[in-house]
C-alpha atoms as an extended CHARMM CRD file, in Angstrom:
* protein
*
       181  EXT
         1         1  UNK       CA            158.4010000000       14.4440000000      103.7300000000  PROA      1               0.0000000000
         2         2  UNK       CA            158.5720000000       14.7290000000      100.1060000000  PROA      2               0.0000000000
         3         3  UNK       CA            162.2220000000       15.8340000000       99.0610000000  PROA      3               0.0000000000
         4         4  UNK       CA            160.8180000000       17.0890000000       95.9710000000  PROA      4               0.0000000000
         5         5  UNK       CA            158.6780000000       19.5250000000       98.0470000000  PROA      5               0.0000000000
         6         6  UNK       CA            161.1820000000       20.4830000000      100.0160000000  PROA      6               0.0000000000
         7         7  UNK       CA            163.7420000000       21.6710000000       97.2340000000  PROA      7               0.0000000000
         8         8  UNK       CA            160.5820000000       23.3210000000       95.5970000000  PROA      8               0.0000000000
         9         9  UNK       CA            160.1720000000       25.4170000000       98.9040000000  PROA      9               0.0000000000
        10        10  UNK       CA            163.8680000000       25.9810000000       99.8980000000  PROA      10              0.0000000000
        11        11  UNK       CA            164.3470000000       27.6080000000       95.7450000000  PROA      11              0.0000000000
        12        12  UNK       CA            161.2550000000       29.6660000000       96.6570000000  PROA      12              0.0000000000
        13        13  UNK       CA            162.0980000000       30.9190000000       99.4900000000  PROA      13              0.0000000000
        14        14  UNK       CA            165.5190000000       31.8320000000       98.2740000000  PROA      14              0.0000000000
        15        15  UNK       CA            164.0040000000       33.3350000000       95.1730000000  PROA      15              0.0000000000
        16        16  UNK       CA            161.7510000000       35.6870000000       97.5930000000  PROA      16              0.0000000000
        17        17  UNK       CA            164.3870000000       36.6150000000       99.7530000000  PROA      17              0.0000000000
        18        18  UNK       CA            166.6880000000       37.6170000000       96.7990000000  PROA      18              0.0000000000
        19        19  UNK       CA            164.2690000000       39.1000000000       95.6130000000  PROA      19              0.0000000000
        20        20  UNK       CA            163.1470000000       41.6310000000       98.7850000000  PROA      20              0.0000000000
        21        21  UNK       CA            166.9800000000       41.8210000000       99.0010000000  PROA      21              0.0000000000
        22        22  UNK       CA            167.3420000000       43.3320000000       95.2610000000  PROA      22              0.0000000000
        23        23  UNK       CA            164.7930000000       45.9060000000       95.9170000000  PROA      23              0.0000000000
        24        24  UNK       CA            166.2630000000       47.4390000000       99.2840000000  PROA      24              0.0000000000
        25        25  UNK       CA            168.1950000000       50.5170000000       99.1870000000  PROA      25              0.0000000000
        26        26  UNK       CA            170.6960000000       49.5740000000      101.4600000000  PROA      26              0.0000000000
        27        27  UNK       CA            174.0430000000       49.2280000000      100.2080000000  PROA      27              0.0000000000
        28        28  UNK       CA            174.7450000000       45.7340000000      101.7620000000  PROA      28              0.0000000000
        29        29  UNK       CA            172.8980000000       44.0790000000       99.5620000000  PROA      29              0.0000000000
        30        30  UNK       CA            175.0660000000       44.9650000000       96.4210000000  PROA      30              0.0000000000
        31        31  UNK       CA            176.2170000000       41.4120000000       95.8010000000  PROA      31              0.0000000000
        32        32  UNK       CA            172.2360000000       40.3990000000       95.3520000000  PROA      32              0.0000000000
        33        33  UNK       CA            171.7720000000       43.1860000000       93.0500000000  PROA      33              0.0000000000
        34        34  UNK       CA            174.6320000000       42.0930000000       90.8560000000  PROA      34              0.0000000000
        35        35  UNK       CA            173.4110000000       38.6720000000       90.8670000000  PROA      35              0.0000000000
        36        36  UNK       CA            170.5890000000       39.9740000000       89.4350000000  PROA      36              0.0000000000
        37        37  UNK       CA            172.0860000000       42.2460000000       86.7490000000  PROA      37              0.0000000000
        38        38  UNK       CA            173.8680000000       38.6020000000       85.8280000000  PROA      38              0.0000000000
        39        39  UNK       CA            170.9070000000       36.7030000000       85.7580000000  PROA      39              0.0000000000
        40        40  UNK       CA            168.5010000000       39.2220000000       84.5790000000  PROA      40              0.0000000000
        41        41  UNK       CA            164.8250000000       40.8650000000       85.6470000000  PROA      41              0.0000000000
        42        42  UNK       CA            163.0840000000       37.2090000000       84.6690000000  PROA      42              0.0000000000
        43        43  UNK       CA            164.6150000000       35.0350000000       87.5570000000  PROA      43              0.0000000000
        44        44  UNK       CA            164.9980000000       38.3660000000       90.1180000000  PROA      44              0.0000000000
        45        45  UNK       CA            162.7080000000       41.0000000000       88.9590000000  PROA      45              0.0000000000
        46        46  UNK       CA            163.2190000000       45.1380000000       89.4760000000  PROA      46              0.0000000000
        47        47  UNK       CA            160.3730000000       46.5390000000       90.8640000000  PROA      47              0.0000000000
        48        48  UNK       CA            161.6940000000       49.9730000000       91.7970000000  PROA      48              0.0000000000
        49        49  UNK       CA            159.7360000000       51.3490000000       89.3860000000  PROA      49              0.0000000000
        50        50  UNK       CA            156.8410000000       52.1540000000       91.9480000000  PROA      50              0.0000000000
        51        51  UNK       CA            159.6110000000       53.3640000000       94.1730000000  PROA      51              0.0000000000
        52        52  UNK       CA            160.4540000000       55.8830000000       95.0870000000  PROA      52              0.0000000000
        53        53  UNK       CA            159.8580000000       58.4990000000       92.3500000000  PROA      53              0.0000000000
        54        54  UNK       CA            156.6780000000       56.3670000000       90.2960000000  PROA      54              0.0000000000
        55        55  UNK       CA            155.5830000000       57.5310000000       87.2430000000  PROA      55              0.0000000000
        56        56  UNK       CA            152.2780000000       58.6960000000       88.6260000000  PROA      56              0.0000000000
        57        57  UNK       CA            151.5720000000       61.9710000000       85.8730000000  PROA      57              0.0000000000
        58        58  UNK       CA            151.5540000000       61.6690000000       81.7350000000  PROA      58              0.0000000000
        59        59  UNK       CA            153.7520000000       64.3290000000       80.0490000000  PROA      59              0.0000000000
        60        60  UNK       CA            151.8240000000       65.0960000000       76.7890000000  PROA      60              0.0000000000
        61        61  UNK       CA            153.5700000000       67.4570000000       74.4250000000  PROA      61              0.0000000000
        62        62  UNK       CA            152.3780000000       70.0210000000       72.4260000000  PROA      62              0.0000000000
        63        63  UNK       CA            153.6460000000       72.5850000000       69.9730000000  PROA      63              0.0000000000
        64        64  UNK       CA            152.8640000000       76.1330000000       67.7200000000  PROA      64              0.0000000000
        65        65  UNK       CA            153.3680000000       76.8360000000       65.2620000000  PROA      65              0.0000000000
        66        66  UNK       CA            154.6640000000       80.7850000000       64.2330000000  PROA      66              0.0000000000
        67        67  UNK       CA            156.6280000000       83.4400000000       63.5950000000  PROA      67              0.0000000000
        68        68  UNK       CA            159.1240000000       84.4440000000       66.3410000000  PROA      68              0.0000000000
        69        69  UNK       CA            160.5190000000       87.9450000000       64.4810000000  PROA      69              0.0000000000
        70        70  UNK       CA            157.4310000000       89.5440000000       64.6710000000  PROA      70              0.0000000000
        71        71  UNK       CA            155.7790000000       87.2990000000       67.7360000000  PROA      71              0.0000000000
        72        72  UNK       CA            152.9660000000       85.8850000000       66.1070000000  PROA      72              0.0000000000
        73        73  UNK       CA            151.4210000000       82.3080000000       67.2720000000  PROA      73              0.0000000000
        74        74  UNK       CA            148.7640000000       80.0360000000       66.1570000000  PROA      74              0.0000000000
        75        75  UNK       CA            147.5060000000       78.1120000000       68.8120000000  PROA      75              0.0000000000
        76        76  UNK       CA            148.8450000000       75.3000000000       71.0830000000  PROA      76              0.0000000000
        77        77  UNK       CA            148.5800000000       71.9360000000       69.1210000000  PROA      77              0.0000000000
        78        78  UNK       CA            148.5280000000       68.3340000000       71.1090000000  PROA      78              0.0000000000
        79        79  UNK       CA            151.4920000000       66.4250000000       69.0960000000  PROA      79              0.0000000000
        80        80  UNK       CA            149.1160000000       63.1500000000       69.3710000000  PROA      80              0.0000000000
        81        81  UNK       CA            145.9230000000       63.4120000000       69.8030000000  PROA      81              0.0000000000
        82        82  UNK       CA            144.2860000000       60.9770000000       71.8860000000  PROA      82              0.0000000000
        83        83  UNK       CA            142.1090000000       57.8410000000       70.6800000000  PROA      83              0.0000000000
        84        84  UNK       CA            140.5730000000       55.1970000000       72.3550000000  PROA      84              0.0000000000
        85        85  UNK       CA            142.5790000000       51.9680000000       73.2920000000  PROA      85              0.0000000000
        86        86  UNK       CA            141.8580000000       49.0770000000       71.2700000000  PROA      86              0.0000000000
        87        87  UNK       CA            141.5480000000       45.9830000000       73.1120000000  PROA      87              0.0000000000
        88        88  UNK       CA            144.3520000000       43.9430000000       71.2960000000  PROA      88              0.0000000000
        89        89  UNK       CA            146.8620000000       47.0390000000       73.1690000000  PROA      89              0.0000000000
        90        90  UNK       CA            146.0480000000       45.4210000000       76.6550000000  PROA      90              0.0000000000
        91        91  UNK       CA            148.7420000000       42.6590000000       75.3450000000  PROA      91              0.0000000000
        92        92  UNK       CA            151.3510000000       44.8690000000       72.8430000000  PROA      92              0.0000000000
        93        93  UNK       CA            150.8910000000       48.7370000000       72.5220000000  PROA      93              0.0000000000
        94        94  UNK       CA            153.5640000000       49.9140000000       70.1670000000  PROA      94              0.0000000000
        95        95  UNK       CA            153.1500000000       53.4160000000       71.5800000000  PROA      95              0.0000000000
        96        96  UNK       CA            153.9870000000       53.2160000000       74.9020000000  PROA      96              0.0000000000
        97        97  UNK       CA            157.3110000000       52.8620000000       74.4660000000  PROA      97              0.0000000000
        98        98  UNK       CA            157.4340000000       56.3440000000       72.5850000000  PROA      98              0.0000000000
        99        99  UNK       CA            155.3110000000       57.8260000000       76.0530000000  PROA      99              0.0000000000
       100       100  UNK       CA            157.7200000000       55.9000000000       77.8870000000  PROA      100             0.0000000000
       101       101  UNK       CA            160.4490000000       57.7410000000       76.4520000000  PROA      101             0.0000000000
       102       102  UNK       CA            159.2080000000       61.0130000000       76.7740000000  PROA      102             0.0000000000
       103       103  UNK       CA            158.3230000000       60.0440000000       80.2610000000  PROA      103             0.0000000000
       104       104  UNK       CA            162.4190000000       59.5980000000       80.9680000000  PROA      104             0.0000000000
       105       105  UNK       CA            163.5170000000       62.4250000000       78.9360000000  PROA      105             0.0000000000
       106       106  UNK       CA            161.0490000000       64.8120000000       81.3420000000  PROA      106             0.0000000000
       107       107  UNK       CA            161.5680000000       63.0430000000       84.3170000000  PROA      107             0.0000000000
       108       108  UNK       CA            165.6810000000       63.7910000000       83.9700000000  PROA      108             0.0000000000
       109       109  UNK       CA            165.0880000000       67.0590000000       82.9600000000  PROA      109             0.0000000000
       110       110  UNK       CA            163.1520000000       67.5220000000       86.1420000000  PROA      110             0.0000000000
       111       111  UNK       CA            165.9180000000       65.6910000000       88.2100000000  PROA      111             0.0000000000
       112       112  UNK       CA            168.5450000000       67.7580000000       86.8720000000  PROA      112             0.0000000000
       113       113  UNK       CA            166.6960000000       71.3740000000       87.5090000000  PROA      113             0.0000000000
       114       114  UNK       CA            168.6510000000       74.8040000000       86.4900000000  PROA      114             0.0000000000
       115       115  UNK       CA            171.8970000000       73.7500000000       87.4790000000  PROA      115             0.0000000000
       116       116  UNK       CA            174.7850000000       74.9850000000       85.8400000000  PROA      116             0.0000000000
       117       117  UNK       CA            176.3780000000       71.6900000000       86.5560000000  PROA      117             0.0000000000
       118       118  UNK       CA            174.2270000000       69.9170000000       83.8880000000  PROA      118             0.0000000000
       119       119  UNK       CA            174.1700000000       72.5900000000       81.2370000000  PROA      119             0.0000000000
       120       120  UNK       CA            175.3720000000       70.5880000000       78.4850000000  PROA      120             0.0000000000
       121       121  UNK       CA            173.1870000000       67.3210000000       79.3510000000  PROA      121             0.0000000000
       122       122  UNK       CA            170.4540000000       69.5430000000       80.0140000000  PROA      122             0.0000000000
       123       123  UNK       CA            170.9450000000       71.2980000000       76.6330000000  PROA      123             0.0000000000
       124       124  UNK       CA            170.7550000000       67.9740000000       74.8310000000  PROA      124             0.0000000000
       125       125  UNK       CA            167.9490000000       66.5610000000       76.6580000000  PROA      125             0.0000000000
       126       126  UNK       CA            166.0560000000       69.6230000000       75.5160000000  PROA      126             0.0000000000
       127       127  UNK       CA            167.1740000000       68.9120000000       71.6620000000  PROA      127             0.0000000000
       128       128  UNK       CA            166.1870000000       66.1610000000       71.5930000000  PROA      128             0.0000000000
       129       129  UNK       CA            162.5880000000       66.5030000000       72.7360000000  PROA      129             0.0000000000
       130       130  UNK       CA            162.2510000000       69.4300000000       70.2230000000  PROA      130             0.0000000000
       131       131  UNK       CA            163.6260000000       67.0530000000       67.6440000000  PROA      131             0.0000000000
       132       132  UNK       CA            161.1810000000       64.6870000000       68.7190000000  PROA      132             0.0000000000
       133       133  UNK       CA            158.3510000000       67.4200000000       68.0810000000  PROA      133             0.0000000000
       134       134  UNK       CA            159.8900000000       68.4020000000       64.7240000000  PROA      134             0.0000000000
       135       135  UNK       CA            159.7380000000       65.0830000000       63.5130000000  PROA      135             0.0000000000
       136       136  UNK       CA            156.4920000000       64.3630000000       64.3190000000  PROA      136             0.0000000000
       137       137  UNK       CA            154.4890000000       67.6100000000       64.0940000000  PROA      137             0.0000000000
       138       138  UNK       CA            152.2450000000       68.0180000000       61.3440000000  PROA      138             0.0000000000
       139       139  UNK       CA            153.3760000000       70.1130000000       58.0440000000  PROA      139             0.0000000000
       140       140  UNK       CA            153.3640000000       73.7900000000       58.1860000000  PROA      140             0.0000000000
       141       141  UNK       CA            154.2460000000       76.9270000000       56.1880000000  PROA      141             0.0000000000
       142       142  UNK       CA            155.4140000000       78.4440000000       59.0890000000  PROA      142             0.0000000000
       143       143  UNK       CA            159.1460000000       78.9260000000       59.8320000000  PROA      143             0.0000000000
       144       144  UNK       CA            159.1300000000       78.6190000000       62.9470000000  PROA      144             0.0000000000
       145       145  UNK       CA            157.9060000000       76.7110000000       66.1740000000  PROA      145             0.0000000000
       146       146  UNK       CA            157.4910000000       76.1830000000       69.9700000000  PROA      146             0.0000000000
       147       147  UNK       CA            157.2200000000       73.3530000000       72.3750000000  PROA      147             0.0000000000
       148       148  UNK       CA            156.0150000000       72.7590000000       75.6240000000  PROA      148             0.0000000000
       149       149  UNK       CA            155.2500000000       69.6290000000       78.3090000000  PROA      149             0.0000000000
       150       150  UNK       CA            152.4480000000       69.6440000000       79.7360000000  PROA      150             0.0000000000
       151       151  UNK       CA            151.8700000000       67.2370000000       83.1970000000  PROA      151             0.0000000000
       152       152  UNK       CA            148.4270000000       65.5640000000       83.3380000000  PROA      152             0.0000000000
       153       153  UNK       CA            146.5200000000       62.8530000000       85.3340000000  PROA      153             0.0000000000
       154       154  UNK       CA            146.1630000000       60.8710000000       82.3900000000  PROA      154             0.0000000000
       155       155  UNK       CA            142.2820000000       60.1040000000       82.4580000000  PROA      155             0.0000000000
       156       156  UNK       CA            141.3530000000       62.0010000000       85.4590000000  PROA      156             0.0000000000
       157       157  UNK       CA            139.8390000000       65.3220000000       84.0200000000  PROA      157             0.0000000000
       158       158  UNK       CA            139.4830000000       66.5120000000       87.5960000000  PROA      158             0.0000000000
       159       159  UNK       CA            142.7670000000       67.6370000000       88.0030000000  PROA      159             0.0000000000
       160       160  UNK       CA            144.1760000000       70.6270000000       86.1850000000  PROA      160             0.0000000000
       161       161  UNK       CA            147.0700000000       70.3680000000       83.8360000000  PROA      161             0.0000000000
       162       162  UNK       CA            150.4310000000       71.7590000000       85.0580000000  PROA      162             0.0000000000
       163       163  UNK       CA            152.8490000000       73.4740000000       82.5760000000  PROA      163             0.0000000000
       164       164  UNK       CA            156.2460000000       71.7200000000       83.0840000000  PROA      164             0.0000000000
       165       165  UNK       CA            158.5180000000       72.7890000000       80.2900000000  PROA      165             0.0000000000
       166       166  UNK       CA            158.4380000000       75.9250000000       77.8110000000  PROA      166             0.0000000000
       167       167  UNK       CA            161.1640000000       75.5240000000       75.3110000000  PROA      167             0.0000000000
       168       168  UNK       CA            162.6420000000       78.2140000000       73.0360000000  PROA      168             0.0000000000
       169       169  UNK       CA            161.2150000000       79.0260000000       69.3510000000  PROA      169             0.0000000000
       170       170  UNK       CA            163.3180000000       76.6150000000       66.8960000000  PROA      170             0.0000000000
       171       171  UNK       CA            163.0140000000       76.5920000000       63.0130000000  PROA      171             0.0000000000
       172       172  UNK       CA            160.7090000000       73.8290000000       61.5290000000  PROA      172             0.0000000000
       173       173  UNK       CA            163.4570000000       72.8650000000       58.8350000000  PROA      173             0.0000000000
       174       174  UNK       CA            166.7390000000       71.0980000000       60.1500000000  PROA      174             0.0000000000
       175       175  UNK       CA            170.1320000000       73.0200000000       60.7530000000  PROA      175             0.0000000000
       176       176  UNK       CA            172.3920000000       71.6140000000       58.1710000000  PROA      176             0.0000000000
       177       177  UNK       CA            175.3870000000       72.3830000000       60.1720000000  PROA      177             0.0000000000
       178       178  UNK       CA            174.2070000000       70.1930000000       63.1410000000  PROA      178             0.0000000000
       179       179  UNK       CA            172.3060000000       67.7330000000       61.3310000000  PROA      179             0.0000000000
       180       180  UNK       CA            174.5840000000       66.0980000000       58.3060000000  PROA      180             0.0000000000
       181       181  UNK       CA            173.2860000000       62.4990000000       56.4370000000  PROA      181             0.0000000000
């Protein structure tokens, strides 16, 4: 037999195994998982990302625009509106990452719930999607505005959108006492 075959096979089957190891839960296999933290995801990759919570929904946000003295609202506005792929963002989609990140923001937010335990990390996971919004809204007269996440099935029309997340009325313009250059 071929030793060259056979050290091929023995650093795949190895590879495998660490692998399979990496992804179980159980707690005996810390050693593999820090072996992979050393090495990095290329040589033993992390696939818990389909497990056990995947990120099966899109959170779209959306925002009005208004007056919250007297109550009055324009209608709900999608942040970014949708447009068809190009082809070239099969291989590098500069966007994603930005959907990704709302994706995580939402996703904690979800994890940590109403408790009173994560007030303050709740608290700044909600300014900082509204920031997000405020950034990237278009320009209005209006003084003041609202966001809210919506859950969809991405393409699937068939399902209805869920309302996740309401947030509370916040001025368009910047605090300067929270918000110094």
């Amino acid at each position: 037999m071929n030793t060259k075959r056979v050290v091929i096979g023995a650093v795949l089957v190895v590879w495998v195994i660490a692998t399979v190891l990496a992804q179980h839960p159980d707690d005996n296999n810390s050693r593999v998982r820090r072996l992979a933290r050393h090495l990095g995801s290329f040589w033993i990759p992390n696939w818990k990302f389909f497990a056990p919570n995947p990120g099966i929904d899109d959170y779209i946000l959306y925002y009005r625009t208004g007056d919250s003295g007297s109550d009055t609202w324009n209608e709900w506005r999608r942040l970014f509106q949708v447009k068809e792929p190009q082809f070239w963002e099969m291989f590098y989609s500069p966007t994603s990452r930005r959907d990704k990140g709302v994706l995580d923001i939402v996703t904690t937010l979800e994890i940590m719930g109403d408790s009173d335990a994560f007030g303050a990390a709740r608290e700044a996971y909600c300014n900082l999607l509204v920031d997000f919004v405020r950034v990237n809204m278009a320009p209005t007269g209006e003084p003041f505005f609202q966001a809210m996440v919506v859950r969809g099935a991405g393409h699937e029309t068939s399902i209805p959108p869920a309302y996740e997340i309401v947030l509370d009325p916040r001025p368009v313009q910047f605090s300067e006492e929270v918000h110094r250059d």
